Amino acid sequence: MRSCSSLCVYLSALASLCYAKSNISEQLSSAQILPNAFKPPEVFKNVNLVRNVNLEKSYPRETINVVIENVDSNPQSEYYLPFEPGMIERIGSLEVRDKKNPEGALFKVETAEYDPYSPTEFYLIHLPAPLPSKAQQTLSISYNLLSALSPLPTSIAQTEKQYLKYKFSAYSPSAYPTDNQKTKLKFPSSDVPDYSILESKDDGASVDPEVQGSSITYGPYENIPAGSSFPVNVRYEFTKPLLHTTQLKRDIYISHWGGALMVEELYNPLKNLGAKLKEHFSRVEYQRAAYYSPPSVALKELKFPLKSGSFDAYVVDDIGNVSTTHWRSGAREAMLELRPRYPIFGDWRYKFQIGWNADLKDYLRKVGGDRFVLKVPFIEGPKANEGLAYERVEVRVILPEGATNVDFSTDIPILTNSTTLYRSYMDTIGRTTLTLVAQNVVDSLRDSDLYITYDYPWTAGFRKPMTIFTGLVAVFGVVWAFGQLDTSIGKKKN
């Protein structure tokens, strides 16, 4: 009987290690190895291309709307998107869809594995259906580019304006010839003191680029060969912090027994990539500036909008509990306001952890039998006007002990996923844990949800109470057994 029980426990533990399934977010890699001198076949041409670059946040957001035409005699379904070396590892949230059907499904996109000495890197876009010869289709390609902005000058005074420099190509990167194209940049303000000025356009009457308020337009350019590049740069005012998190560790604990969902987020660390202080920090000058609140490159406060019904929020750092926080919960949402122990200027960093609890019923529902669906946000970081970029995000969802057949789905591209066991107090075989890793995530993806489905039989809910009951019985049994022992010295009297 004892060996049979041990065998059951072993089989349960083995089963809990083997049920991670794939989801709709596929790892961005390809089995195709591109040689050093690879050049995509020119089976397409770009009839008209418009690139919009938004520089209003701490990371550029590029959107390319392009009308492509199949110039080959055969139907084609693979469109290559080139980038300079080292750029692909900094690109996040790349999405491709049909411009004329924005509500349609996203196109499949993957990185092509390339020779490390290759001068160009490629994304491979798979069209949903082969494009017939001479036919056209309008693509909308959008992505974020992390760590692409640099302060100039690199050091400023404590109350001085900050200016950022952005380098790019006036010709949009393309592996195919382009009939007509232009690039439009949107800045946070009209304070753009420096930008590359190109030769006059063909008409000789206008200048390139064209400046209109807080926007600059390079082009239009006609008959651009494939692979063409024209390096230019702009310098613009951005007196806000450049927020960047090297690693975000987000743990979500699920307890069916307690009906609770617990969240912990570790920012390791949060740093400001803005201009450094030219001189030592002055607390007197900082307090004096607080009265008229001028624009500043320092981060003074973070606001975390959470779902209504959240409670017991806390913030800790390396020193201990951070008392300069304010927590309020309303009917529509809860808000955690954090003031760091010190203002975070350029090249300064701050490591901290936040956590809160919520009712599980607001996130979990039963779909039939022993099957459950959990819906949680993939990230719930701070909401800032200047934006926040996450270099690496690790999300762990610790399911209750006994959960099996785990599957997940999310719109955010997942780099790796794994299923392991997490052991805590009073556990027997350990809790099923799903770990997801993503990179180059930005705060605009706060609305992206993570769906997790799993089986959890009703008998598994008695595992914890039975473990506690068995432990208590064992303790009382041992105490009773020791109480029956005769520890007296000498002969026992009759």
XYZ file of C-alpha atoms in Angstrom:
494
model
C 0.000 0.000 0.000
C 2.822 2.371 0.866
C 4.671 1.631 -2.391
C 1.475 2.233 -4.383
C 1.020 5.646 -2.753
C 4.630 6.574 -3.486
C 4.168 5.539 -7.111
C 1.102 7.803 -7.458
C 2.990 10.778 -6.051
C 5.879 10.137 -8.441
C 3.576 9.914 -11.454
C 1.793 13.137 -10.462
C 5.094 14.970 -10.177
C 6.237 13.598 -13.529
C 2.995 14.664 -15.227
C 3.227 18.180 -13.856
C 6.566 18.656 -15.604
C 5.385 17.775 -19.105
C 2.421 19.863 -20.149
C 3.643 23.213 -21.505
C 2.003 23.800 -24.843
C 2.711 26.337 -27.543
C 0.645 29.491 -27.933
C -0.146 32.010 -30.637
C 2.951 34.061 -29.813
C 5.752 32.233 -31.531
C 9.430 32.629 -30.866
C 10.961 35.015 -33.396
C 13.431 32.693 -35.083
C 13.719 30.871 -38.361
C 15.317 27.653 -39.500
C 16.594 29.447 -42.587
C 20.289 30.358 -42.359
C 21.181 33.299 -44.572
C 24.688 33.405 -46.074
C 26.984 36.387 -45.683
C 26.238 37.743 -49.155
C 22.490 37.002 -49.050
C 20.299 39.349 -51.064
C 16.510 38.906 -51.149
C 15.170 38.290 -54.647
C 13.601 41.463 -56.030
C 10.189 39.945 -56.606
C 8.430 42.978 -55.100
C 8.576 46.712 -55.537
C 7.303 49.422 -53.209
C 4.853 51.542 -55.162
C 4.362 54.087 -52.375
C 5.932 54.160 -48.900
C 5.224 56.514 -46.001
C 7.196 56.164 -42.772
C 6.016 57.909 -39.579
C 8.439 58.212 -36.645
C 6.935 59.253 -33.301
C 9.526 60.762 -30.914
C 7.106 61.948 -28.214
C 8.180 59.216 -25.783
C 11.487 57.909 -24.485
C 11.639 55.393 -27.346
C 10.933 55.920 -31.075
C 7.824 54.314 -32.527
C 8.021 53.746 -36.282
C 5.087 52.938 -38.561
C 5.657 52.104 -42.222
C 2.663 52.092 -44.569
C 3.716 50.639 -47.894
C 1.927 49.536 -51.055
C 3.783 46.518 -52.442
C 3.423 45.023 -55.900
C 4.475 41.585 -57.093
C 6.713 42.158 -60.140
C 7.524 38.477 -60.563
C 5.682 36.126 -62.876
C 4.842 33.739 -60.006
C 2.786 34.335 -56.829
C 4.934 35.442 -53.868
C 4.292 35.259 -50.108
C 7.620 36.190 -48.424
C 8.552 39.842 -47.911
C 11.944 40.701 -46.371
C 12.408 43.721 -44.086
C 16.111 44.678 -43.622
C 17.806 46.403 -40.672
C 21.317 47.481 -39.845
C 23.470 45.113 -37.714
C 22.551 45.191 -34.028
C 19.118 46.771 -34.541
C 16.993 43.612 -34.446
C 17.977 42.904 -30.838
C 16.608 46.352 -29.894
C 13.325 46.111 -31.814
C 10.158 45.317 -29.904
C 6.445 44.845 -30.588
C 6.879 44.442 -34.346
C 3.449 44.009 -35.922
C 2.442 43.621 -39.555
C -1.146 43.780 -40.747
C -3.210 44.635 -43.788
C -3.613 48.426 -43.834
C -7.042 48.102 -45.441
C -8.175 45.616 -42.776
C -6.755 46.896 -39.451
C -9.048 44.636 -37.412
C -7.780 41.523 -39.187
C -5.264 39.022 -37.874
C -1.591 39.950 -37.635
C 0.763 38.531 -40.232
C 3.317 35.928 -39.179
C 6.750 37.521 -38.680
C 10.037 35.828 -37.816
C 13.694 36.722 -37.749
C 15.890 35.044 -40.295
C 19.029 33.529 -38.785
C 21.995 35.170 -40.447
C 25.738 34.890 -40.712
C 27.290 36.913 -37.831
C 29.455 38.779 -40.336
C 26.526 39.739 -42.542
C 26.128 43.533 -42.966
C 22.307 43.301 -42.882
C 19.722 41.587 -40.684
C 16.244 40.639 -41.870
C 12.734 40.095 -40.629
C 10.768 37.704 -42.787
C 7.097 38.653 -43.241
C 4.739 35.916 -44.388
C 1.751 37.199 -46.328
C -1.483 35.397 -45.362
C -1.957 34.355 -49.016
C 0.453 34.376 -51.974
C 0.208 37.648 -53.874
C -0.481 37.032 -57.586
C 1.697 38.565 -60.285
C 1.066 42.315 -60.861
C -1.237 42.411 -57.796
C -0.814 44.942 -54.986
C -1.290 44.865 -51.210
C -0.970 47.571 -48.549
C 1.086 46.656 -45.480
C 1.215 48.479 -42.160
C 4.481 47.693 -40.324
C 4.985 49.130 -36.836
C 7.646 48.596 -34.169
C 9.416 50.224 -31.225
C 13.155 50.848 -31.125
C 14.771 50.710 -27.673
C 18.020 52.459 -26.642
C 17.973 54.526 -29.844
C 18.112 58.005 -28.273
C 21.181 59.680 -26.799
C 21.368 62.984 -24.872
C 23.378 65.809 -26.458
C 25.044 67.340 -24.565
C 25.634 64.333 -22.358
C 25.896 66.477 -19.183
C 23.625 69.360 -18.174
C 22.894 71.546 -15.164
C 20.236 70.472 -12.691
C 17.558 72.827 -14.084
C 18.753 72.937 -17.699
C 16.797 71.679 -20.712
C 17.633 68.272 -22.129
C 18.134 67.615 -25.849
C 18.152 64.216 -27.502
C 19.810 63.078 -30.717
C 18.244 60.518 -33.044
C 20.133 59.007 -35.984
C 18.266 57.359 -38.854
C 18.170 57.083 -42.636
C 16.137 59.490 -44.740
C 15.454 56.495 -46.993
C 13.326 53.887 -45.293
C 15.178 50.544 -45.130
C 13.913 48.239 -47.852
C 15.142 45.194 -49.731
C 13.155 46.252 -52.794
C 13.162 49.287 -55.108
C 10.777 52.079 -54.145
C 8.905 54.300 -56.592
C 7.911 56.988 -54.098
C 8.582 57.461 -50.376
C 8.826 60.016 -47.564
C 9.597 60.043 -43.830
C 7.680 62.166 -41.312
C 8.942 62.764 -37.752
C 6.699 63.908 -34.895
C 8.422 65.681 -31.950
C 7.081 66.488 -28.461
C 7.490 70.230 -29.180
C 8.610 72.620 -31.894
C 12.011 73.107 -30.208
C 14.176 71.286 -32.790
C 17.411 73.318 -33.020
C 19.376 70.915 -35.233
C 18.437 68.640 -38.114
C 20.166 67.479 -41.270
C 19.390 69.650 -44.297
C 19.612 67.914 -47.657
C 19.953 69.340 -51.129
C 17.007 71.142 -52.674
C 14.354 69.001 -54.273
C 13.988 68.702 -58.010
C 11.766 71.743 -58.311
C 14.526 73.915 -56.798
C 11.997 75.992 -54.873
C 11.654 73.974 -51.649
C 14.073 72.703 -49.068
C 14.439 69.206 -47.699
C 13.229 68.606 -45.019
C 9.947 70.485 -44.731
C 9.287 71.877 -41.236
C 5.737 72.357 -39.959
C 5.420 73.127 -36.237
C 6.480 70.029 -34.294
C 6.807 67.865 -37.450
C 9.579 67.439 -40.013
C 9.151 65.633 -43.335
C 12.006 64.239 -45.422
C 11.030 63.654 -49.039
C 9.234 62.694 -51.139
C 11.944 60.760 -52.975
C 11.419 58.897 -56.219
C 12.991 55.782 -57.762
C 15.085 54.719 -54.762
C 17.124 51.526 -55.420
C 16.918 48.559 -53.046
C 19.158 48.776 -49.992
C 19.696 52.548 -50.286
C 20.568 54.535 -47.183
C 21.037 58.249 -46.474
C 22.186 58.871 -42.847
C 20.679 61.939 -41.192
C 20.070 63.004 -37.597
C 17.883 65.342 -35.592
C 18.325 66.989 -32.197
C 15.237 68.002 -30.252
C 14.186 69.128 -26.776
C 12.946 66.414 -24.409
C 13.112 67.611 -20.797
C 11.731 64.400 -19.365
C 13.327 61.275 -17.910
C 14.327 58.466 -20.272
C 12.933 55.568 -18.244
C 14.380 52.126 -18.873
C 14.130 48.896 -16.851
C 16.847 46.320 -17.356
C 14.763 43.480 -15.921
C 11.207 43.209 -14.624
C 10.367 40.099 -12.598
C 6.623 39.687 -12.189
C 5.279 36.870 -9.988
C 1.558 36.025 -9.862
C 0.421 33.612 -7.128
C -2.925 31.845 -7.526
C -4.707 30.335 -4.512
C -8.002 28.527 -5.079
C -8.176 27.590 -1.421
C -7.898 31.206 -0.255
C -9.661 32.723 -3.290
C -6.815 35.203 -3.683
C -4.450 36.472 -6.367
C -1.131 37.941 -5.177
C 1.223 39.948 -7.400
C 4.852 40.945 -6.840
C 6.932 43.034 -9.270
C 10.691 43.564 -8.953
C 12.280 46.405 -10.986
C 15.948 45.476 -11.186
C 16.686 48.304 -11.657
C 14.698 51.249 -13.001
C 17.146 53.745 -14.488
C 17.168 57.093 -16.230
C 19.112 57.115 -19.512
C 18.966 60.905 -19.774
C 21.756 63.458 -19.550
C 24.020 63.293 -16.489
C 24.333 66.097 -13.966
C 27.192 68.450 -14.830
C 27.790 69.205 -11.151
C 26.889 67.643 -7.815
C 23.219 67.343 -6.909
C 21.914 70.342 -4.937
C 19.052 69.594 -2.560
C 18.497 73.342 -1.989
C 18.089 74.042 -5.701
C 15.843 71.005 -6.065
C 13.520 72.165 -3.243
C 13.445 75.715 -4.612
C 12.429 74.463 -8.058
C 9.597 72.437 -6.511
C 7.605 75.656 -5.910
C 7.205 76.522 -9.608
C 7.575 72.946 -11.002
C 9.692 73.543 -14.122
C 10.287 70.690 -16.613
C 12.941 68.372 -15.266
C 14.872 65.329 -16.455
C 14.533 63.824 -12.966
C 11.939 61.191 -12.120
C 10.025 62.351 -9.060
C 6.967 60.115 -8.949
C 5.558 56.910 -10.427
C 1.855 56.079 -10.708
C 0.663 52.474 -10.972
C -2.982 52.185 -12.117
C -4.331 48.843 -10.902
C -7.627 47.066 -11.295
C -10.414 48.108 -8.963
C -10.713 45.810 -5.983
C -6.967 45.518 -5.424
C -5.874 45.884 -1.816
C -2.911 45.603 0.596
C -0.443 47.339 -1.745
C 3.140 47.859 -0.556
C 6.511 49.125 -1.816
C 9.932 48.032 -0.540
C 13.509 48.667 -1.649
C 16.981 47.684 -0.459
C 16.552 49.740 2.727
C 13.069 48.552 3.671
C 9.494 49.768 3.433
C 9.042 52.947 1.371
C 6.751 55.197 3.384
C 6.564 57.952 0.726
C 3.750 56.157 -1.081
C 0.060 56.844 -1.389
C -2.572 54.187 -2.016
C -6.167 54.783 -2.945
C -8.831 52.492 -4.310
C -11.935 53.659 -6.175
C -14.911 52.150 -7.926
C -13.207 52.201 -11.344
C -9.541 51.637 -10.555
C -6.984 51.573 -7.766
C -3.909 53.804 -7.824
C -0.514 53.295 -6.188
C 1.583 56.461 -6.162
C 5.271 56.003 -5.407
C 7.765 58.727 -4.586
C 11.309 57.284 -4.610
C 13.604 58.134 -1.722
C 15.503 60.489 -4.043
C 14.867 62.082 -7.469
C 16.282 59.905 -10.246
C 18.421 62.066 -12.529
C 20.295 60.973 -15.652
C 22.397 57.810 -15.212
C 20.840 57.233 -11.744
C 19.003 54.028 -10.922
C 16.527 52.759 -8.328
C 15.788 49.143 -7.426
C 12.445 48.445 -5.743
C 9.633 45.928 -5.440
C 5.887 46.441 -5.284
C 3.089 44.026 -4.458
C -0.650 43.831 -3.933
C -3.527 41.382 -3.496
C -6.813 40.935 -5.346
C -9.874 38.697 -5.329
C -9.341 35.679 -7.559
C -12.957 35.738 -8.749
C -12.208 38.916 -10.761
C -9.590 37.082 -12.849
C -10.662 33.429 -12.946
C -13.638 31.604 -14.370
C -14.621 27.972 -14.840
C -15.254 26.827 -18.398
C -16.612 23.371 -17.712
C -15.635 20.301 -15.742
C -12.302 20.864 -14.042
C -11.088 23.403 -16.632
C -10.307 27.004 -15.582
C -9.317 30.137 -17.513
C -7.151 32.804 -15.883
C -6.997 36.283 -17.451
C -4.324 38.654 -16.116
C -2.414 41.602 -17.643
C 1.000 40.635 -18.976
C 2.501 43.776 -17.401
C 1.027 46.317 -14.972
C 3.880 48.753 -14.671
C 3.701 52.511 -14.108
C 1.834 54.724 -16.536
C 4.021 57.667 -17.547
C 3.605 60.250 -20.293
C 7.286 59.956 -21.168
C 6.993 56.191 -21.604
C 8.871 53.260 -20.074
C 10.848 50.541 -21.870
C 11.509 47.058 -20.454
C 14.622 45.348 -21.783
C 13.619 41.954 -20.350
C 10.356 40.833 -18.726
C 10.028 37.563 -16.822
C 6.487 36.602 -15.811
C 5.956 33.662 -13.433
C 2.456 32.380 -12.775
C 2.425 30.063 -9.757
C -0.700 27.932 -10.080
C -2.194 25.893 -7.231
C -0.707 22.521 -6.410
C -2.262 19.839 -8.574
C -2.919 21.986 -11.673
C -2.270 20.129 -14.948
C -2.634 20.532 -18.734
C -1.470 24.148 -18.727
C -1.812 26.209 -21.905
C -1.355 29.946 -22.494
C -2.007 32.641 -25.065
C -0.873 36.270 -25.391
C -0.364 38.889 -28.084
C 3.138 39.719 -26.832
C 5.912 37.755 -28.614
C 7.416 35.268 -26.173
C 11.138 34.558 -26.261
C 11.023 31.403 -24.101
C 8.438 29.535 -22.037
C 8.858 26.749 -19.504
C 6.877 24.844 -16.899
C 8.493 23.892 -13.594
C 7.577 23.218 -9.967
C 7.649 25.784 -7.179
C 7.794 24.406 -3.636
C 6.578 26.341 -0.632
C 5.287 25.629 2.871
C 3.048 22.598 3.305
C 3.478 21.518 -0.336
C 3.818 17.864 -1.292
C 4.774 17.666 -4.992
C 5.082 21.451 -5.531
C 3.030 24.069 -7.338
C 2.854 24.172 -11.111
C 4.702 27.276 -12.378
C 4.538 28.743 -15.886
C 7.466 31.057 -16.737
C 7.334 33.368 -19.767
C 10.210 35.586 -20.937
C 9.816 38.515 -23.349
C 12.200 41.253 -24.415
C 11.931 44.845 -25.640
C 8.492 45.456 -24.127
C 7.094 48.980 -23.695
C 4.481 50.480 -21.403
C 1.950 50.877 -24.225
C 1.389 47.101 -23.988
C -0.275 47.409 -20.568
C -3.578 46.491 -22.213
C -2.241 43.141 -23.470
C -3.659 40.220 -21.511
C -2.254 36.802 -20.701
C -4.711 33.899 -20.859
C -3.867 30.664 -19.028
C -6.045 27.567 -19.079
C -5.479 24.569 -16.809
C -7.194 21.608 -15.193
C -7.716 21.652 -11.441
C -9.868 18.798 -10.041
C -11.945 19.486 -6.951
C -10.077 16.781 -5.070
C -6.852 18.793 -5.406
C -8.382 21.461 -3.184
C -8.212 19.057 -0.251
C -4.476 18.489 -0.696
C -3.443 21.399 1.519
C -5.964 20.743 4.359
C -5.077 17.046 4.324
C -1.374 17.890 4.459
C -1.932 20.157 7.464
C -4.215 17.594 9.143
C -1.727 14.776 8.562
C 1.093 16.918 9.925
C -0.830 17.765 13.088
C -1.828 14.118 13.620
C 1.800 13.081 13.201
C 2.958 15.686 15.738
C 0.345 14.669 18.303
C 1.141 11.016 17.648
C 4.825 11.555 18.305
C 4.083 13.548 21.458
C 1.712 10.816 22.708
C 4.279 8.119 21.956
C 6.968 9.942 23.919
C 4.494 10.426 26.762
C 4.076 6.666 27.047
C 7.766 6.084 27.594
C 8.915 5.366 31.144
C 11.809 7.727 31.849
C 11.928 7.214 35.636
C 15.152 6.001 37.369
C 15.043 2.969 39.606
C 12.743 0.017 40.013
C 9.084 0.528 39.460
C 7.014 0.059 42.641
C 4.239 -2.536 42.604
